[in-house]
Amino acid sequence: MSSKVQSTGRKRAAGAGKGRAIFSLTIHPGAALEDYVLGTPVLSKSFSPRSAISSSPPHVGPRAKEHQASAPESPPPPEANAEAIHFLHSLRQEELQMLFFSETLAMVSNTGEPQGELTIDVQRGNHKDVSGDLLHCPLVHAYSKGFMDKTLCGNSLLGYLSWNLEIKEQHSQEFIKFHVLPMERKMSLLKQDGQLAVTRRIKEGEVSGSHTPHPLETRSRGQIMSGWEPGVRTQQGPHAQHLACLPSLPLPSSMFLTQICPEQEVKTEVTFFPWHSVAGFISESANLLLLRVMALRRMVPSDARFLALDTEGKLCYSTYQALGSQTIQVDHQQVEVFIVEQTVHSEEGIPMSCQFYLLPDGHLAKRVQVGFPGCCMITKMPIVREEDEIEPRPAFEKKPLMWEEDMELYSRFLDRKEELRLSHTRYLQQHPEAKALVSDFLLFLLLRQPADVVTFAAEHFGPFAMSWPPTPGLRSSDRPSPFGLLEPEFV
């Protein structure tokens, strides 16, 4: 091999089951993908065992062992409290469907100059589950593009959620077109195989037109590490066989892949979190819908502590606080808004806070990020949607109808009575056998004068039935009931 590959590996000590394994690769220009396959490099004649990366930790001396033994244990991973989980479980599908609408806000500077536009769209989408079936779920799509200090920047977000705001799949992208060093950051979240996979890809610089892209650059972010694709839960890719050791690593686990070339640097990080450890996690797409729920209910769960990802992709706490109501001017109208402040408590950096001014139906009227020179606000008052209240059925008192005193009703009664009398007379004239049967029955009834008239009528008209059994020659005094011969459905 003419190219040189340098690779280093390190593993930080951790408590029982709470460690994080970190792998990093530094690849120089011209290095082929086959020369480094995530810790299993192809051995050459000049290969040195010390430069290889394996799944087992490198050999350390006695002093290093003493230093590792005395290292402090890492703090336990953050967990959402019961108030946050209870609030998410209280969400109803009918409630979320009322919050499906699109809205657009203008990005303005402190001096009121327009800087760009922000659009948030929540609608009903379809997502494939593990078995491949399409399931209806909330779909959140947000995108913005504008200028920050005369520098073009923007971001986009696409997320699929469950009806209690659990993440199914999410993809986001941010870019800043600095003149010296443009930057682009992509992140994808995917629920698969009982864990949450978080892939972060940061690219700094631009590749000139004459530069031939490296195989890693031409692959999508979901395929960089193991051939993942959105919605696909199987590992298919040239490195899949080398990732078989991942489930045995302490979770959550991370892997880093860094590619350096003269024009740009690409860093990729894949982190796996067990699904049970991210209960109460609120993604960026879930946060937009959760704020609408709080505005609709006009309340924030007290002392609720959710989970979120900070700017470095680390799991941390996220809290919400109600700042009360305020009257602001929107499109020459005075409207009352409900203010909610969200704070992401990063373990390594300073907390980031953002204030949302929400209308009663969930529309976002204003968004202010603390410490950011500018804000987002609506320029046109939307049509405020209100929940339909089901009114009780009116109760009307029943009044007696004196139809005999009403000339019109009494006239209609007489006409109907005469119409029925003529119809009955006409029918009996056309079927004289009906009159003969009734006369014959009345004659026998008066002659026998039975105590049970109904049974006598059943025995009298029973022989006319098609399914009537033949009459025996000797009749018994204990005769069965004629109703027992009828079909069960007629009894």
XYZ file of C-alpha atoms in Angstrom:
491
model
C 0.000 0.000 0.000
C 1.326 3.382 -0.960
C -0.952 5.270 1.430
C -0.396 5.417 5.145
C -3.119 4.737 7.662
C -2.833 5.873 11.273
C -5.404 4.575 13.718
C -5.688 4.885 17.442
C -8.041 3.316 19.952
C -8.959 4.148 23.460
C -11.502 2.916 25.958
C -12.620 4.927 28.941
C -13.228 3.176 32.254
C -16.778 3.124 33.524
C -19.011 1.691 36.209
C -20.742 -1.630 35.910
C -22.552 -1.612 32.576
C -22.359 2.203 32.234
C -19.171 2.666 30.239
C -18.822 4.129 26.765
C -16.474 2.580 24.199
C -14.965 5.094 21.785
C -13.195 4.221 18.541
C -11.571 6.818 16.288
C -9.876 6.529 12.925
C -7.746 9.187 11.239
C -7.432 8.597 7.498
C -4.964 10.449 5.331
C -5.634 11.296 1.654
C -5.385 8.353 -0.681
C -6.188 5.718 1.928
C -8.602 3.122 0.569
C -11.606 1.905 2.473
C -10.295 -1.662 2.447
C -7.222 -0.523 4.401
C -9.255 0.216 7.539
C -12.446 -1.657 8.275
C -13.397 -0.304 11.683
C -10.747 -1.913 13.781
C -9.855 -4.846 11.501
C -7.247 -3.379 9.116
C -5.855 -5.490 6.326
C -2.462 -6.760 7.415
C 0.515 -5.993 5.211
C 4.185 -6.858 5.377
C 4.984 -3.659 7.192
C 2.088 -4.054 9.611
C 2.823 -3.419 13.272
C 0.552 -4.983 15.934
C 0.656 -1.766 17.964
C -1.081 0.178 15.205
C -4.075 -2.185 14.921
C -7.495 -1.494 16.418
C -9.384 -4.410 17.908
C -12.417 -4.899 20.028
C -10.256 -5.767 23.031
C -8.480 -3.014 25.003
C -4.744 -2.498 24.373
C -2.121 -3.861 26.757
C -1.284 -1.514 29.617
C 1.508 -1.568 32.171
C 1.235 -1.748 35.970
C 1.276 2.035 36.378
C -1.466 2.458 33.838
C -3.521 -0.191 35.630
C -3.137 1.650 38.932
C -4.184 4.898 37.241
C -7.272 3.234 35.741
C -8.213 1.679 39.079
C -8.076 5.041 40.809
C -10.066 6.840 38.066
C -13.427 8.135 39.313
C -16.564 6.416 38.100
C -18.594 8.177 35.417
C -21.916 9.652 36.579
C -25.038 7.603 35.883
C -26.880 8.400 32.639
C -29.764 10.882 32.933
C -33.281 9.496 33.309
C -36.661 11.163 32.863
C -38.764 11.385 36.000
C -42.252 10.013 36.555
C -43.990 13.378 35.936
C -42.572 13.599 32.414
C -43.469 10.020 31.503
C -46.973 10.429 32.949
C -47.540 13.555 30.857
C -46.542 11.743 27.657
C -48.838 8.829 28.465
C -51.755 11.245 28.944
C -51.654 12.349 25.295
C -54.631 11.321 23.188
C -54.748 10.737 19.456
C -57.804 12.980 19.055
C -55.952 15.755 20.875
C -52.889 15.519 18.634
C -54.971 15.463 15.457
C -56.311 18.907 16.364
C -52.723 20.189 16.178
C -52.106 19.123 12.562
C -51.542 22.372 10.658
C -48.801 24.383 8.988
C -47.436 27.774 10.032
C -44.792 30.180 8.769
C -42.790 32.685 10.813
C -40.471 35.453 9.696
C -36.922 35.606 11.041
C -36.077 39.192 12.014
C -33.075 40.848 13.590
C -33.044 43.041 16.672
C -33.564 46.078 14.442
C -36.604 44.506 12.760
C -34.918 43.692 9.440
C -36.107 40.432 7.789
C -33.467 37.703 7.836
C -35.302 34.647 6.560
C -38.290 32.385 7.078
C -39.221 29.435 9.309
C -41.935 26.935 8.347
C -43.342 24.228 10.633
C -45.744 21.641 9.236
C -47.356 18.857 11.280
C -49.545 16.400 9.425
C -50.646 12.772 9.326
C -47.997 10.504 7.821
C -47.293 6.840 7.172
C -44.321 4.916 8.559
C -43.276 1.296 8.085
C -42.972 -0.805 11.228
C -40.753 -3.851 11.798
C -43.094 -6.146 9.864
C -43.283 -3.742 6.925
C -46.838 -2.568 7.586
C -47.710 1.095 7.080
C -48.908 2.760 10.274
C -50.484 6.190 10.595
C -48.461 8.513 12.807
C -47.685 12.227 13.255
C -45.208 13.601 10.724
C -43.288 16.792 11.581
C -41.509 18.765 8.871
C -39.717 22.034 9.615
C -37.226 24.030 7.598
C -35.686 27.496 7.669
C -33.274 29.517 5.584
C -31.895 32.956 6.217
C -28.875 35.078 7.068
C -27.007 35.443 10.344
C -24.519 38.340 10.364
C -24.748 38.358 6.544
C -23.876 34.667 6.449
C -26.231 32.220 4.753
C -27.490 29.506 7.099
C -30.422 27.135 7.374
C -31.719 23.843 8.707
C -34.321 21.213 7.937
C -36.068 18.611 10.068
C -38.180 15.570 9.230
C -39.472 13.275 11.958
C -41.936 10.432 12.425
C -43.455 10.076 15.901
C -45.775 7.747 17.760
C -49.015 8.992 19.307
C -47.232 9.452 22.652
C -44.363 11.344 20.938
C -41.841 8.501 20.950
C -39.326 8.846 18.148
C -39.599 6.434 15.235
C -37.262 8.106 12.768
C -35.834 11.597 12.406
C -33.402 13.330 10.059
C -32.049 16.856 10.486
C -29.507 18.998 8.668
C -27.891 22.351 9.501
C -25.478 24.408 7.449
C -23.587 27.706 7.763
C -21.875 29.067 4.657
C -18.855 30.749 6.211
C -16.565 32.282 3.600
C -13.482 30.739 5.155
C -14.733 27.390 6.440
C -18.314 26.315 5.569
C -19.847 23.882 8.032
C -22.596 21.292 7.679
C -24.028 19.048 10.381
C -26.400 16.137 9.846
C -28.065 13.955 12.435
C -30.362 10.959 12.135
C -32.251 9.078 14.844
C -33.648 5.631 14.202
C -35.406 3.174 16.484
C -34.377 -0.375 15.668
C -33.708 -3.672 17.419
C -34.645 -2.398 20.872
C -32.306 0.587 20.816
C -32.012 4.135 19.527
C -29.259 4.715 16.957
C -27.998 8.304 16.724
C -25.760 9.167 13.761
C -24.015 12.562 13.666
C -21.982 13.760 10.697
C -20.081 17.054 10.732
C -18.408 18.359 7.600
C -16.105 21.360 7.586
C -14.817 22.933 4.384
C -15.665 22.289 0.763
C -14.208 19.926 -1.804
C -12.982 21.519 -5.018
C -14.458 20.408 -8.310
C -11.315 18.523 -9.342
C -11.252 16.464 -6.128
C -12.452 12.857 -6.466
C -14.842 12.053 -3.618
C -13.762 9.354 -1.223
C -16.096 6.343 -0.971
C -17.121 7.554 2.471
C -18.207 10.910 1.039
C -20.508 9.339 -1.555
C -22.373 7.187 0.987
C -25.378 8.519 2.829
C -25.057 9.187 6.543
C -27.188 6.151 7.388
C -24.823 3.870 5.444
C -21.460 5.198 6.647
C -21.079 2.751 9.518
C -23.214 -0.299 8.721
C -25.347 0.226 5.640
C -28.349 1.571 7.514
C -31.142 3.211 5.593
C -34.200 5.070 6.942
C -36.818 2.567 8.021
C -34.551 -0.472 7.404
C -33.746 -2.460 10.507
C -31.174 -4.861 9.109
C -27.469 -4.296 8.649
C -26.493 -4.520 4.983
C -23.183 -3.086 3.919
C -19.520 -3.809 3.317
C -18.740 -3.373 7.041
C -21.697 -5.256 8.532
C -19.675 -8.384 9.257
C -17.153 -6.293 11.200
C -19.821 -4.777 13.460
C -20.873 -8.064 14.995
C -19.068 -7.150 18.209
C -21.226 -4.034 18.798
C -23.942 -5.689 20.936
C -21.274 -6.893 23.373
C -20.018 -3.349 23.969
C -21.208 -1.473 27.051
C -24.269 0.603 26.195
C -24.615 3.379 25.367
C -21.676 2.978 22.989
C -20.182 5.327 20.422
C -17.884 5.082 17.448
C -16.122 7.940 15.693
C -14.912 8.041 12.109
C -12.814 11.029 10.975
C -11.751 11.667 7.386
C -9.290 14.441 6.632
C -8.391 15.770 3.194
C -6.756 19.053 2.108
C -10.134 20.684 1.377
C -12.503 19.319 4.019
C -12.834 17.248 7.184
C -15.720 14.868 7.839
C -16.434 13.478 11.297
C -19.049 10.782 11.835
C -20.258 9.486 15.193
C -22.729 6.678 15.799
C -24.179 6.244 19.287
C -26.471 3.467 20.502
C -28.834 3.889 23.452
C -30.904 1.016 24.882
C -34.551 1.813 24.314
C -35.457 1.480 27.990
C -32.854 4.140 28.856
C -34.473 6.801 26.616
C -37.953 6.691 28.156
C -39.240 10.254 28.218
C -36.909 11.346 25.410
C -38.125 14.389 23.450
C -36.615 14.810 20.010
C -36.598 18.053 18.051
C -39.687 17.035 16.088
C -41.476 15.865 19.250
C -40.650 19.169 20.946
C -42.554 21.149 18.284
C -45.666 19.040 18.803
C -45.291 18.952 22.593
C -45.312 22.758 22.722
C -48.610 22.823 20.844
C -50.094 20.402 23.382
C -48.998 22.636 26.257
C -50.545 25.655 24.546
C -53.796 23.800 23.943
C -53.986 22.702 27.580
C -52.515 26.001 28.800
C -50.380 24.154 31.300
C -46.862 22.777 31.721
C -46.280 19.589 33.738
C -44.958 20.583 37.155
C -41.394 19.467 37.948
C -41.282 17.325 34.788
C -37.798 16.406 33.629
C -37.564 15.046 30.091
C -34.571 13.802 28.103
C -33.055 15.466 25.045
C -29.853 15.636 23.010
C -27.521 18.594 23.332
C -25.551 20.135 20.474
C -22.863 17.472 20.861
C -25.349 14.608 20.619
C -25.089 13.740 24.324
C -28.122 12.701 26.337
C -29.133 15.335 28.884
C -32.115 16.782 30.747
C -34.731 19.065 29.199
C -37.204 21.055 31.291
C -40.177 23.295 30.527
C -41.390 26.240 32.562
C -44.557 28.300 32.184
C -43.824 32.037 32.215
C -47.465 33.086 32.302
C -49.537 34.983 29.751
C -48.773 38.169 27.893
C -50.512 40.401 25.350
C -48.564 41.100 22.166
C -49.422 42.782 18.879
C -49.783 40.588 15.810
C -50.923 42.025 12.487
C -52.393 45.132 14.152
C -54.250 42.955 16.673
C -53.754 42.508 20.388
C -53.642 38.788 21.198
C -52.936 36.917 24.403
C -50.170 34.320 24.261
C -49.004 31.576 26.609
C -45.227 31.664 27.173
C -43.254 28.453 27.672
C -39.493 28.358 28.228
C -37.553 25.237 27.310
C -34.084 24.681 28.746
C -31.667 21.982 27.597
C -29.229 21.263 30.422
C -26.037 20.095 28.744
C -23.638 18.254 31.044
C -20.564 19.757 29.413
C -21.710 23.173 28.147
C -23.960 25.936 29.408
C -27.745 25.438 29.417
C -29.560 26.622 26.307
C -32.962 28.287 26.778
C -35.616 29.187 24.241
C -38.919 30.982 24.839
C -42.044 30.162 22.829
C -45.037 32.512 22.644
C -48.031 30.298 21.811
C -51.598 31.104 20.777
C -54.489 29.195 22.420
C -54.770 26.710 19.525
C -51.017 25.923 19.440
C -49.874 28.352 16.745
C -46.417 29.749 17.422
C -46.588 33.531 17.556
C -42.995 34.235 18.538
C -39.792 32.329 19.247
C -36.848 33.847 21.103
C -33.587 32.046 21.795
C -31.796 33.457 24.815
C -28.530 35.072 23.753
C -29.373 35.009 20.031
C -29.537 38.339 18.156
C -32.993 38.059 16.632
C -36.237 36.153 16.844
C -38.945 34.463 14.790
C -42.484 35.859 14.753
C -45.640 35.639 12.685
C -46.591 38.543 10.441
C -50.222 37.564 9.792
C -52.751 36.531 12.398
C -53.875 32.945 11.742
C -57.409 31.721 12.153
C -57.493 30.481 15.732
C -58.929 26.993 15.894
C -61.169 26.140 18.809
C -62.201 22.760 20.077
C -65.787 21.929 19.252
C -67.851 21.648 22.401
C -70.534 18.987 22.261
C -73.703 20.571 23.563
C -76.137 18.371 25.491
C -79.266 17.315 23.685
C -82.155 19.642 24.468
C -84.940 18.166 26.590
C -88.469 18.984 25.441
C -91.479 18.328 27.651
C -94.025 16.019 26.138
C -97.302 17.826 25.615
C -100.564 15.998 25.062
C -101.784 16.140 21.488
C -105.471 17.089 21.265
C -105.934 15.992 17.690
C -109.685 15.702 17.977
C -109.865 19.448 18.477
C -107.667 20.162 15.475
C -109.805 20.461 12.340
C -107.000 19.483 9.945
C -105.817 16.434 11.941
C -109.374 15.216 12.537
C -110.135 15.514 8.830
C -107.018 13.498 7.951
C -108.058 10.855 10.504
C -111.468 10.422 8.916
C -109.996 10.181 5.436
C -107.502 7.538 6.537
C -110.182 5.589 8.369
C -112.399 5.454 5.298
C -109.420 4.474 3.122
C -108.592 1.504 5.385
C -112.240 0.378 5.559
C -112.543 0.278 1.763
C -109.200 -1.549 1.480
C -110.239 -4.218 3.988
C -113.639 -4.715 2.350
C -112.052 -5.047 -1.061
C -109.588 -7.677 0.223
C -112.305 -9.825 1.838
C -114.323 -9.676 -1.333
C -111.345 -10.912 -3.328
C -110.549 -13.717 -0.789
C -113.802 -15.270 0.490
C -111.884 -18.249 1.932
C -110.478 -15.983 4.631
C -113.966 -15.211 5.889
C -114.861 -18.924 5.789
C -111.795 -19.905 7.859
C -112.513 -17.318 10.509
C -116.196 -18.293 10.675
C -115.282 -21.996 10.996
C -112.846 -21.242 13.833
C -115.365 -19.106 15.725
C -117.999 -21.845 15.359
C -115.751 -24.537 16.853
C -114.574 -22.130 19.554
C -118.114 -21.438 20.691
C -119.016 -25.129 20.573
C -115.966 -26.389 22.513
C -115.528 -23.337 24.752
C -111.942 -24.312 25.737
C -110.223 -22.795 28.756
C -107.034 -22.136 26.761
C -108.088 -20.275 23.661
C -104.537 -19.835 22.335
C -103.730 -23.555 22.456
C -107.081 -24.392 20.881
C -106.336 -21.938 18.030
C -102.869 -23.497 17.491
C -104.382 -27.008 17.290
C -107.133 -25.790 14.985
C -104.881 -24.058 12.468
C -101.902 -26.439 12.925
C -102.881 -28.911 10.183
C -102.687 -26.114 7.649
C -98.916 -25.896 8.249
C -96.592 -27.480 5.650
C -94.401 -29.193 8.308
C -97.257 -30.517 10.431
C -96.765 -34.259 11.226
C -99.504 -36.755 10.302
C -102.226 -37.230 12.908
C -101.935 -40.637 14.679
C -104.832 -43.089 14.520
C -105.129 -43.317 18.311
C -105.040 -40.018 20.110
C -103.637 -39.858 23.604
C -105.095 -37.900 26.489
C -101.586 -36.550 27.190
C -101.245 -34.624 24.016
C -98.052 -32.614 23.405
C -98.268 -28.869 23.115
C -98.758 -27.719 19.534
C -96.206 -24.976 20.100
C -93.418 -27.565 20.439
C -93.695 -28.344 16.745
C -92.811 -24.831 15.717
C -89.320 -23.778 14.724
C -87.178 -22.363 17.600
C -87.044 -18.952 15.925
C -90.853 -18.703 16.019
C -91.289 -19.823 19.626
